[in-house]
Amino acid sequence: MSSASHLNGSRERPAGLSKNEKLVWDALAASPDPLKAYEILDQLKDCGVRAPMTVYRALDGLESKGHVHKLEGLNAFVLCNHEGPHMVQSFLVCESCSAVDELTMIAVEADIVDAVHAANFQMNNARLEIKGVCKDCDAH
Amino acid sequence: MSSASHLNGSRERPAGLSKNEKLVWDALAASPDPLKAYEILDQLKDCGVRAPMTVYRALDGLESKGHVHKLEGLNAFVLCNHEGPHMVQSFLVCESCSAVDELTMIAVEADIVDAVHAANFQMNNARLEIKGVCKDCDAH
DNA sequence: GAGGCTTGTGTTCTGATATAACAAAGATAT
DNA sequence: ATATCTTTGTTATATCAGAACACAAGCCTC
């Protein structure tokens, strides 16, 4: 019914990415935590990326292809962690160590979709950002 | 099981607010839609509010007292619409008319709390931002 | 292959959002 | 009255995001 796994477990880079999208994807894949746009920019200074625009453009492309999610509450970005498209993206954000897990909650998603539908709302997408303390930090 | 109602139905201003918190609360109460910090600032120019800091401080105070929520996906703020404290704040954001409803989904909240707990995560709070088309806009 | 189209890229500049740091005024308690 | 706490005022700066324009490479069509 629910499962959590660390983002970024070394994964295959998807096909069909442009040069800059590959660079940004690799930067995100190499980080255990979500990265901010300007953090990505810093990391890619070596690769010749100089301007924020370059990073934001690549992030836009990756987001539109479903490979990346933005955590609005952190102004940060993470690789997408699941297979097919979901209506609800759910994230566990640890306020202690900053780690972020993407959580899959099939049953809850269905309930949300139902409740939203009952309110006569045509849902396009949803994002659930959960803040708290992860199990590692909770055990001190 | 679920209910939606327009935010901002003319409501009583809570007690215990500072002067600037009252000003910001009134501005939010007067708006059908969420307001950005700088929009609030513009509205309060007449009242002698000149600096962003003033607005952000008041918003912080109101948030910490539970009277206001921030919609991170919009960088905007709305009055809190429900009674007691909830673990999950849910918002219906219309991408067509920008209206925002705060939705109460007791059953779904309980499921979320359970699923998060099952992942050994100590949850402090959660925010569900649902984007789509509201019933008014859906009917063209 | 000349011209037109699209896509990706590079660069500069500007806009939008948010906070740090310090000063001063007002309230409250002892 | 004076020490302390909260709130407010002000300036300056940090952070996040996108507009606008130019250029180059690939790919059509004719």
mmCIF file of C-alpha atoms in Angstrom, chain B residues 41-135:
data_model
loop_
_atom_site.group_PDB
_atom_site.id
_atom_site.type_symbol
_atom_site.label_atom_id
_atom_site.label_comp_id
_atom_site.label_asym_id
_atom_site.label_seq_id
_atom_site.Cartn_x
_atom_site.Cartn_y
_atom_site.Cartn_z
ATOM 1 C CA LEU B 41 2.484 45.450 -0.063
ATOM 2 C CA ASP B 42 0.956 47.471 -2.894
ATOM 3 C CA GLN B 43 -2.441 47.447 -1.219
ATOM 4 C CA LEU B 44 -0.986 48.610 2.059
ATOM 5 C CA LYS B 45 1.049 51.465 0.607
ATOM 6 C CA ASP B 46 -1.812 53.730 1.656
ATOM 7 C CA CYS B 47 -1.616 52.510 5.240
ATOM 8 C CA GLY B 48 2.010 53.484 5.541
ATOM 9 C CA VAL B 49 3.509 50.090 4.820
ATOM 10 C CA ARG B 50 6.568 50.694 2.715
ATOM 11 C CA ALA B 51 8.875 47.679 2.946
ATOM 12 C CA PRO B 52 8.513 44.007 1.994
ATOM 13 C CA MET B 53 9.888 43.049 5.393
ATOM 14 C CA THR B 54 6.812 44.444 7.048
ATOM 15 C CA VAL B 55 4.544 42.229 5.004
ATOM 16 C CA TYR B 56 6.675 39.119 5.358
ATOM 17 C CA ARG B 57 6.897 39.596 9.113
ATOM 18 C CA ALA B 58 3.155 39.899 9.420
ATOM 19 C CA LEU B 59 2.660 36.847 7.214
ATOM 20 C CA ASP B 60 5.093 34.864 9.364
ATOM 21 C CA GLY B 61 3.169 35.813 12.465
ATOM 22 C CA LEU B 62 -0.155 34.901 10.919
ATOM 23 C CA GLU B 63 1.200 31.606 9.619
ATOM 24 C CA SER B 64 2.651 30.634 12.958
ATOM 25 C CA LYS B 65 -0.708 31.342 14.571
ATOM 26 C CA GLY B 66 -2.395 29.147 11.965
ATOM 27 C CA HIS B 67 -4.432 31.943 10.392
ATOM 28 C CA VAL B 68 -2.721 31.909 7.017
ATOM 29 C CA HIS B 69 -1.324 29.288 4.660
ATOM 30 C CA LYS B 70 1.299 29.746 2.003
ATOM 31 C CA LEU B 71 0.719 28.171 -1.393
ATOM 32 C CA GLU B 72 4.297 27.390 -2.310
ATOM 33 C CA GLY B 73 3.426 26.580 -5.881
ATOM 34 C CA LEU B 74 2.122 30.103 -6.386
ATOM 35 C CA ASN B 75 4.253 32.061 -3.929
ATOM 36 C CA ALA B 76 0.960 33.324 -2.580
ATOM 37 C CA PHE B 77 -0.957 33.417 0.657
ATOM 38 C CA VAL B 78 -4.539 32.653 1.703
ATOM 39 C CA LEU B 79 -6.494 32.823 4.895
ATOM 40 C CA CYS B 80 -6.946 29.536 6.647
ATOM 41 C CA ASN B 81 -10.447 28.292 6.134
ATOM 42 C CA HIS B 82 -11.087 25.655 8.751
ATOM 43 C CA GLU B 83 -11.534 25.311 12.467
ATOM 44 C CA GLY B 84 -9.109 23.192 14.391
ATOM 45 C CA PRO B 85 -5.586 22.333 13.334
ATOM 46 C CA HIS B 86 -5.246 19.776 10.532
ATOM 47 C CA MET B 87 -2.280 17.631 9.699
ATOM 48 C CA VAL B 88 -2.825 18.119 5.985
ATOM 49 C CA GLN B 89 -3.749 21.327 4.224
ATOM 50 C CA SER B 90 -5.353 20.672 0.849
ATOM 51 C CA PHE B 91 -5.907 23.285 -1.823
ATOM 52 C CA LEU B 92 -7.733 23.263 -5.124
ATOM 53 C CA VAL B 93 -5.985 25.724 -7.408
ATOM 54 C CA CYS B 94 -7.806 26.668 -10.589
ATOM 55 C CA GLU B 95 -5.353 27.227 -13.413
ATOM 56 C CA SER B 96 -7.997 29.085 -15.368
ATOM 57 C CA CYS B 97 -9.379 31.675 -12.936
ATOM 58 C CA SER B 98 -6.761 31.465 -10.148
ATOM 59 C CA ALA B 99 -9.391 30.807 -7.497
ATOM 60 C CA VAL B 100 -8.257 28.680 -4.592
ATOM 61 C CA ASP B 101 -10.441 26.546 -2.371
ATOM 62 C CA GLU B 102 -9.264 24.900 0.778
ATOM 63 C CA LEU B 103 -10.572 21.375 0.844
ATOM 64 C CA THR B 104 -11.194 19.290 3.925
ATOM 65 C CA MET B 105 -10.712 15.573 3.415
ATOM 66 C CA ILE B 106 -10.852 13.886 6.783
ATOM 67 C CA ALA B 107 -10.703 10.312 5.527
ATOM 68 C CA VAL B 108 -7.890 11.018 3.100
ATOM 69 C CA GLU B 109 -5.936 12.802 5.780
ATOM 70 C CA ALA B 110 -6.158 9.781 8.028
ATOM 71 C CA ASP B 111 -4.957 7.540 5.211
ATOM 72 C CA ILE B 112 -2.030 9.821 4.504
ATOM 73 C CA VAL B 113 -1.067 9.910 8.155
ATOM 74 C CA ASP B 114 -1.188 6.107 8.248
ATOM 75 C CA ALA B 115 0.831 5.644 5.078
ATOM 76 C CA VAL B 116 3.467 8.104 6.220
ATOM 77 C CA HIS B 117 3.620 6.457 9.593
ATOM 78 C CA ALA B 118 4.070 3.092 7.908
ATOM 79 C CA ALA B 119 7.137 4.541 6.203
ATOM 80 C CA ASN B 120 8.587 5.284 9.661
ATOM 81 C CA PHE B 121 8.395 8.978 9.030
ATOM 82 C CA GLN B 122 7.589 11.413 11.834
ATOM 83 C CA MET B 123 5.203 13.842 10.163
ATOM 84 C CA ASN B 124 4.932 17.438 11.288
ATOM 85 C CA ASN B 125 2.698 18.844 8.598
ATOM 86 C CA ALA B 126 1.729 18.357 5.006
ATOM 87 C CA ARG B 127 0.426 20.409 2.155
ATOM 88 C CA LEU B 128 -1.452 19.067 -0.848
ATOM 89 C CA GLU B 129 -1.655 21.413 -3.804
ATOM 90 C CA ILE B 130 -4.054 20.243 -6.484
ATOM 91 C CA LYS B 131 -4.036 22.020 -9.833
ATOM 92 C CA GLY B 132 -6.775 21.841 -12.410
ATOM 93 C CA VAL B 133 -9.976 23.552 -13.487
ATOM 94 C CA CYS B 134 -12.656 24.547 -11.015
ATOM 95 C CA LYS B 135 -16.303 23.770 -11.571
#
